[in-house]
XYZ file of C-alpha atoms in Angstrom:
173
model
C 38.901 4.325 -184.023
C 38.827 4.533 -180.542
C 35.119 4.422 -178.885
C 34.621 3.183 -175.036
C 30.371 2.806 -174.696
C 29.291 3.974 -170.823
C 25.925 3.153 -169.492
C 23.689 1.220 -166.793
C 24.136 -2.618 -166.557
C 22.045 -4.279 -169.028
C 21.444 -1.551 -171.566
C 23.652 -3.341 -174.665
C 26.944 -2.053 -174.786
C 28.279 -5.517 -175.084
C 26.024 -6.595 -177.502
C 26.138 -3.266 -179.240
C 29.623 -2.965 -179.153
C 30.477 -5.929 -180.220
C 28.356 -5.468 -183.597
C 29.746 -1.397 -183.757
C 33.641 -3.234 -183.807
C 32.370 -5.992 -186.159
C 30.878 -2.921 -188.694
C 34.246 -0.728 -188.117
C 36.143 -3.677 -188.511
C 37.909 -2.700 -184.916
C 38.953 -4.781 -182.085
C 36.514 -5.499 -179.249
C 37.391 -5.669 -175.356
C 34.835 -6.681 -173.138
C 35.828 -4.991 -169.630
C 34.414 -7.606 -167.813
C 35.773 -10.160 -169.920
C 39.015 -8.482 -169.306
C 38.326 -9.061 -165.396
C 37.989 -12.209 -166.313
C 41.077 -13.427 -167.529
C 43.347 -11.469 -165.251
C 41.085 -12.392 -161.902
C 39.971 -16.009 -162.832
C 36.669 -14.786 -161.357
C 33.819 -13.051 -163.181
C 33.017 -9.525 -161.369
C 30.121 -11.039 -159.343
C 32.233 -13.637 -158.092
C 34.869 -11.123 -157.062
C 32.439 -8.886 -155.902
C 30.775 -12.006 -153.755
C 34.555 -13.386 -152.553
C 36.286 -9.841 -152.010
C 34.408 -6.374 -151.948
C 33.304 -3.802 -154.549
C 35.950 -1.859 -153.452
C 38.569 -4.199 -154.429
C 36.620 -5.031 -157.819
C 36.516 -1.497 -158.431
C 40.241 -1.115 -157.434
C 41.377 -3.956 -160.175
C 38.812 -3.066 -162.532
C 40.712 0.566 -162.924
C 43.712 -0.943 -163.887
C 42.343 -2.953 -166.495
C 40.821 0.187 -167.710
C 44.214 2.013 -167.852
C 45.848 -1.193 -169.767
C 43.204 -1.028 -172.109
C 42.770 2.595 -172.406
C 46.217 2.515 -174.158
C 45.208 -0.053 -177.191
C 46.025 2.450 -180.323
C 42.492 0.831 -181.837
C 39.316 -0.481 -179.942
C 35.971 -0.188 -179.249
C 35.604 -0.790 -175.248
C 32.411 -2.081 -173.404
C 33.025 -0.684 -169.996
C 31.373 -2.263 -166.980
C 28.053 -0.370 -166.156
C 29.915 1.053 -162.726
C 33.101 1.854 -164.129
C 32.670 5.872 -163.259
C 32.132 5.040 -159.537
C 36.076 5.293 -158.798
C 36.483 9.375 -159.818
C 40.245 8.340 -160.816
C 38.658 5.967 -163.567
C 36.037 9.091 -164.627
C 39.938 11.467 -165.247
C 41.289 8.292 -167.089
C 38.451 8.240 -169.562
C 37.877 12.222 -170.152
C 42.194 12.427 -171.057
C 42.072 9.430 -172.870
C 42.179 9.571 -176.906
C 38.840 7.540 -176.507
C 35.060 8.834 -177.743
C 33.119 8.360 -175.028
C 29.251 7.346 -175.951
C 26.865 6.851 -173.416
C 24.052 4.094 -173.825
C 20.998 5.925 -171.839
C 17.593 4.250 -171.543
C 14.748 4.240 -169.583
C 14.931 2.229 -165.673
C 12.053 0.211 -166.326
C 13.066 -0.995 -169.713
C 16.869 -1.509 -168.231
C 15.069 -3.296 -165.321
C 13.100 -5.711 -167.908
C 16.492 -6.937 -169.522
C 17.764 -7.511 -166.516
C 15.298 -9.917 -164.719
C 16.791 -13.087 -165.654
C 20.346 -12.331 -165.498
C 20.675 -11.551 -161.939
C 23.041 -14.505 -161.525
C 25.746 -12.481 -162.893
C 25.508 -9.590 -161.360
C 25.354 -8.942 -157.337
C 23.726 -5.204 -157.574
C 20.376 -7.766 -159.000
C 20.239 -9.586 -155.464
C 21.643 -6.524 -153.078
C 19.830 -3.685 -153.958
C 15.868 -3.748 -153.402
C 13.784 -1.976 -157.194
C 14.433 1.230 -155.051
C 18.185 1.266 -154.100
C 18.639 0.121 -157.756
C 16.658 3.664 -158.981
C 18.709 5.162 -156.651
C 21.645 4.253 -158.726
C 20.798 4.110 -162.106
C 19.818 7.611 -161.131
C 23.384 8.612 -159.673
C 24.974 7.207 -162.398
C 23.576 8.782 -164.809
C 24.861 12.120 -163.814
C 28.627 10.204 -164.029
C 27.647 8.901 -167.590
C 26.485 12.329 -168.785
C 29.915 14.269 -167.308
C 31.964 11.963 -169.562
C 30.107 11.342 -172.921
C 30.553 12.896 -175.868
C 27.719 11.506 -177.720
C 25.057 10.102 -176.124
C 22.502 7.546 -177.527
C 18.805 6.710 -176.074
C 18.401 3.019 -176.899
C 15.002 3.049 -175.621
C 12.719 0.737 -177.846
C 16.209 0.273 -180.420
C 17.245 -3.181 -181.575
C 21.130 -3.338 -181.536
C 21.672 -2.944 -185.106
C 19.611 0.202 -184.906
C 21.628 1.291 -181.825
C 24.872 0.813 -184.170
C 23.852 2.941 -186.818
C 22.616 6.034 -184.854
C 26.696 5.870 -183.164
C 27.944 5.384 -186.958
C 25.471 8.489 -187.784
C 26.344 10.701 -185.471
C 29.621 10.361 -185.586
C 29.602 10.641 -189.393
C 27.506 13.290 -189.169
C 30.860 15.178 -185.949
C 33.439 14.191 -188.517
C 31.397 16.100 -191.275
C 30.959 18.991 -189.095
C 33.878 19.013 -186.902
């Protein structure tokens, strides 16, 4: 199968895509993990030592190289769709594209104490970050082909509405 999960930073799709690859029995890649080990540097240290630009720049190629694995579910970095080369990428890719949507003030929540790792946390005032959870979200929706409101959803319960629905495409498709 070949799933990449979209969404705001801190809405699950590591967490939740690591437990949909574990119940598929697919591989999981991390896209920031991915950064990672190519870059030495996680993204907020890249972001802090280089630009976003430049993070965004690197973080489309390991998109591409990844985008070719015959077999994967992919957790995509929450700002993957700013670059609208890596938006194309995704929509011809073989991938399913599910977007993770939830509420700002619940994605806010799980965010408080990880602001270490990531710079948009300690940039952006509560406003600026509305301003582009809300801009995103138009990106997310454009691309997804299934989309999944994990408001109030544990991540086992976020993993089997995607196994449902797409059961439920695959039935009807």
């Amino acid at each position: 199968m070949q799933i990449i999960l979209v969404g705001f930073m801190g809405v699950g799709k590591t967490t939740a895509g690591q437990l949909l690859a574990n119940t598929l029995n697919e591989p999981f890649i991390d896209l920031d993990v991915e950064f990672t080990k190519v870059t030495n540097l996680t993204p907020g240290e890249f972001m802090r030592q280089f630009s976003e630009a430049r993070f965004r720049d690197v973080e489309q190629r390991i998109l591409k190289m990844q985008l070719e694995q015959p077999q994967a579910i992919i957790s995509s970095g929450g700002g993957v769709l700013t670059l609208a080369t890596s938006q194309i990428l995704i929509q011809r890719s073989n991938y399913y594209v599910i977007y993770l949507a939830s509420n700002f003030d619940i994605n806010m929540a799980r965010l408080k104490g990880d602001s270490e790792q990531r710079p948009l946390m300690t940039e952006l005032t509560d406003q600026g970050l509305h301003e582009l959870w809300q801009m995103r979200q138009t990106h997310y929706q454009e691309v997804a082909d299934l989309t999944v409101n994990t408001n109030g959803l544990t991540p086992q319960e976020i993993v089997a509405k995607i196994i449902s629905k797409i059961d439920e495409e695959q039935m009807h498709g």
